[in-house]
CSV table of C-alpha atoms in Angstrom, one decimal:
chain,number,residue,atom,x,y,z
L,1327,MET,CA,126.2,102.1,102.7
L,1328,THR,CA,127.3,104.0,105.6
L,1329,MET,CA,130.7,106.2,105.0
L,1330,GLN,CA,133.4,106.5,108.4
L,1331,THR,CA,134.4,110.5,109.1
L,1332,GLY,CA,136.5,109.7,111.5
L,1333,VAL,CA,135.0,112.7,114.4
L,1334,PRO,CA,136.5,112.3,117.4
L,1335,LEU,CA,133.9,111.3,120.0
L,1336,GLN,CA,134.1,113.9,122.0
L,1337,ALA,CA,133.8,116.3,119.3
L,1338,ASP,CA,130.2,114.3,119.1
L,1339,GLU,CA,129.7,114.3,122.1
L,1340,GLN,CA,130.5,118.0,122.8
L,1341,PHE,CA,127.7,118.5,120.4
L,1342,MET,CA,125.0,116.2,121.6
L,1343,ARG,CA,125.4,118.0,124.6
L,1344,LEU,CA,123.7,120.9,123.0
L,1345,ALA,CA,121.4,119.3,121.4
L,1346,LEU,CA,120.4,117.9,124.8
L,1347,ASP,CA,120.6,121.4,126.2
L,1348,GLU,CA,117.7,122.0,123.6
L,1349,ALA,CA,115.5,118.8,124.8
L,1350,GLU,CA,116.2,120.2,128.0
L,1351,SER,CA,114.6,123.8,127.0
L,1352,ALA,CA,111.7,121.8,125.3
L,1353,LEU,CA,111.1,119.4,128.0
L,1354,ALA,CA,110.7,123.1,130.3
L,1355,GLY,CA,107.6,124.0,128.0
L,1356,GLY,CA,106.2,120.1,128.0
L,1357,GLU,CA,107.4,119.6,124.8
L,1358,PHE,CA,108.2,115.7,123.7
L,1359,PRO,CA,112.3,116.9,124.7
L,1360,VAL,CA,113.9,116.3,121.1
L,1361,GLY,CA,116.7,118.6,120.6
L,1362,CYS,CA,118.2,119.0,117.2
L,1363,VAL,CA,121.6,120.9,116.4
L,1364,LEU,CA,123.2,121.0,112.5
L,1365,VAL,CA,127.1,121.3,112.5
L,1366,ARG,CA,129.4,121.6,109.9
L,1367,ASN,CA,133.9,121.9,110.3
L,1368,GLY,CA,132.7,122.7,114.0
L,1369,GLN,CA,130.9,125.5,113.9
L,1370,VAL,CA,126.6,125.1,115.2
L,1371,LEU,CA,124.7,126.0,111.9
L,1372,ALA,CA,121.7,126.1,113.7
L,1373,ARG,CA,119.3,124.6,116.4
L,1374,GLY,CA,115.5,123.0,117.0
L,1375,SER,CA,113.2,121.9,119.1
L,1376,ARG,CA,110.3,120.4,118.9
L,1377,ARG,CA,107.5,122.2,119.0
L,1378,ASN,CA,103.7,121.7,118.9
L,1379,SER,CA,103.7,118.4,120.4
L,1380,GLU,CA,100.4,118.8,122.3
L,1381,GLY,CA,98.0,121.6,122.8
L,1382,ALA,CA,95.5,124.1,120.7
L,1383,LEU,CA,98.8,123.8,117.5
L,1384,ALA,CA,99.5,119.9,118.3
L,1385,ASN,CA,100.8,118.5,115.1
L,1386,GLU,CA,103.5,116.2,113.8
L,1387,ILE,CA,105.3,118.2,111.4
L,1388,ASP,CA,107.1,120.5,114.6
L,1389,HIS,CA,109.7,118.0,114.7
L,1390,ALA,CA,113.0,119.0,115.9
L,1391,GLU,CA,114.7,118.3,112.8
L,1392,VAL,CA,112.6,119.7,110.8
L,1393,VAL,CA,112.1,123.4,112.6
L,1394,THR,CA,116.3,123.0,113.0
L,1395,LEU,CA,116.2,122.8,109.4
L,1396,HIS,CA,113.9,125.7,108.6
L,1397,ARG,CA,116.2,127.8,110.8
L,1398,LEU,CA,118.8,126.6,109.1
L,1399,PHE,CA,117.6,127.7,105.4
L,1400,ALA,CA,116.4,130.9,106.5
L,1401,GLU,CA,120.1,131.4,107.7
L,1402,TYR,CA,122.2,130.4,104.9
L,1403,PRO,CA,120.0,130.5,101.9
L,1404,GLY,CA,121.6,127.7,99.3
L,1405,ILE,CA,123.9,126.1,101.6
L,1406,ASP,CA,125.0,122.7,101.0
L,1407,CYS,CA,124.4,120.3,103.1
L,1408,ARG,CA,126.4,117.7,102.7
L,1409,THR,CA,129.1,117.9,105.5
L,1410,ILE,CA,126.4,118.9,108.0
L,1411,THR,CA,126.5,116.5,110.9
L,1412,ALA,CA,122.8,116.2,112.3
L,1413,TYR,CA,122.9,115.8,116.6
L,1414,SER,CA,119.7,114.8,118.0
L,1415,THR,CA,118.8,113.6,121.4
L,1416,MET,CA,116.6,111.4,120.0
L,1417,GLU,CA,117.1,108.5,116.0
L,1418,PRO,CA,115.2,110.4,113.4
L,1419,CYS,CA,112.3,109.0,112.3
L,1420,LEU,CA,111.5,108.1,108.8
L,1421,MET,CA,110.1,111.6,107.7
L,1422,CYS,CA,112.8,113.5,109.6
L,1423,TYR,CA,115.1,111.1,108.2
L,1424,ALA,CA,114.4,111.3,105.1
L,1425,THR,CA,113.7,115.2,104.6
L,1426,MET,CA,117.2,115.9,105.7
L,1427,LEU,CA,118.7,113.0,102.8
L,1428,LEU,CA,117.0,115.2,100.7
L,1429,SER,CA,118.6,118.2,102.1
L,1430,GLY,CA,122.3,116.3,101.2
L,1431,ILE,CA,123.0,115.8,105.1
L,1432,ARG,CA,124.5,112.5,105.5
L,1433,ARG,CA,126.1,112.1,109.5
L,1434,PHE,CA,123.6,111.6,111.5
L,1435,VAL,CA,124.9,111.4,115.4
L,1436,TRP,CA,121.8,110.3,117.3
L,1437,ALA,CA,121.4,110.0,121.6
L,1438,TYR,CA,118.6,107.9,122.4
L,1439,GLU,CA,116.8,105.4,120.0
L,1440,ASP,CA,113.4,105.5,118.3
L,1441,VAL,CA,111.9,101.9,119.2
L,1442,MET,CA,108.7,102.7,117.5
L,1443,GLY,CA,109.3,105.2,114.6
L,1444,GLY,CA,113.0,105.6,114.0
L,1445,GLY,CA,113.8,105.5,110.4
L,1446,THR,CA,117.5,105.1,110.2
L,1447,SER,CA,117.2,101.6,109.4
L,1448,LEU,CA,115.8,102.4,106.0
L,1449,PRO,CA,117.3,100.4,104.3
L,1450,LEU,CA,118.1,103.1,101.1
L,1451,GLN,CA,120.0,100.6,98.8
L,1452,ASN,CA,116.2,99.2,98.0
L,1453,LEU,CA,114.9,102.1,97.3
L,1454,THR,CA,114.5,104.3,94.6
L,1455,PRO,CA,117.5,105.7,92.1
L,1456,LEU,CA,116.8,108.8,94.3
L,1457,TYR,CA,117.9,107.1,97.8
L,1458,GLN,CA,119.8,104.0,96.7
L,1459,ASP,CA,123.4,105.4,95.8
L,1460,MET,CA,123.2,108.3,99.2
L,1461,GLU,CA,125.7,106.9,101.2
L,1462,VAL,CA,125.3,108.1,105.3
L,1463,GLU,CA,127.2,107.4,108.7
L,1464,LEU,CA,125.4,107.0,111.5
L,1465,VAL,CA,126.1,107.4,114.9
L,1466,PRO,CA,124.1,105.5,117.6
L,1467,SER,CA,123.7,106.4,121.2
L,1468,VAL,CA,126.2,108.9,122.0
L,1469,LEU,CA,125.6,110.3,125.4
L,1470,ARG,CA,122.4,108.0,125.4
L,1471,SER,CA,121.9,107.4,129.2
L,1472,GLU,CA,121.4,111.4,128.8
L,1473,SER,CA,118.5,111.5,126.8
L,1474,LEU,CA,117.2,108.1,128.2
L,1475,ALA,CA,116.9,110.5,131.6
L,1476,LEU,CA,114.8,113.0,129.9
L,1477,PHE,CA,112.3,110.7,128.3
L,1478,GLY,CA,111.6,108.8,131.4
L,1479,ARG,CA,111.0,112.4,132.8
L,1480,PHE,CA,108.7,113.1,129.6
L,1481,PHE,CA,107.1,110.8,130.4
L,1482,GLN,CA,105.9,110.6,133.8
L,1483,ASN,CA,104.5,113.8,133.3
L,1484,TYR,CA,103.0,114.5,130.7
L,1485,SER,CA,100.4,112.9,127.8
L,1486,TYR,CA,102.0,112.6,124.6
L,1487,TRP,CA,102.6,109.1,123.3
L,1488,GLN,CA,101.4,107.9,126.7
L,1489,GLY,CA,100.7,103.9,126.8
L,1490,SER,CA,102.8,103.5,123.5
L,1491,ARG,CA,106.0,101.5,122.5
L,1492,LEU,CA,108.2,104.0,123.0
L,1493,ALA,CA,107.0,105.0,126.8
L,1494,ASP,CA,106.6,101.9,127.8
L,1495,TYR,CA,109.9,100.8,126.3
L,1496,THR,CA,111.9,103.7,127.6
L,1497,LEU,CA,110.1,103.5,131.3
L,1498,ALA,CA,110.9,100.0,131.3
L,1499,GLN,CA,114.5,101.3,130.9
L,1500,LEU,CA,114.5,103.2,133.5
L,1501,ASN,CA,113.1,100.4,135.7
L,1502,VAL,CA,110.2,102.6,136.9
């Protein structure tokens, strides 16, 4: 189920630009360019980006959303997340989406769709009672072209997910 909060597009774009800054920093460090910003009442509470996508510490846990949630909870122990909006440069994967839902976040804004692992199409009403009554707002494609450009640069220069459906889709979107 989707609820509407009436947040102006300009505000969503403003905070997505901050998430894109995080993603740009990640890319500059050779990481998958996902940035995340958690916002409540116009205030940025936490920022983060993907970590350990390649190299000796490579793992599939240090996604931008999880890194940012850890920062949020370290800075604001016991915070009520129900009025927080998550801004991500890529649609949250199933792990990140479920983690943020269980943390209380109900509004999700992303720039670029994850055609390989996006979790936001999960039919919550068909799941167990824990999820069935959750009302969420999903706002896709905010500053999509800017995020697409970052992912294009990544897939042209790094091996992570090279040859995957996401890489092929991204490069086709850019006609590369």
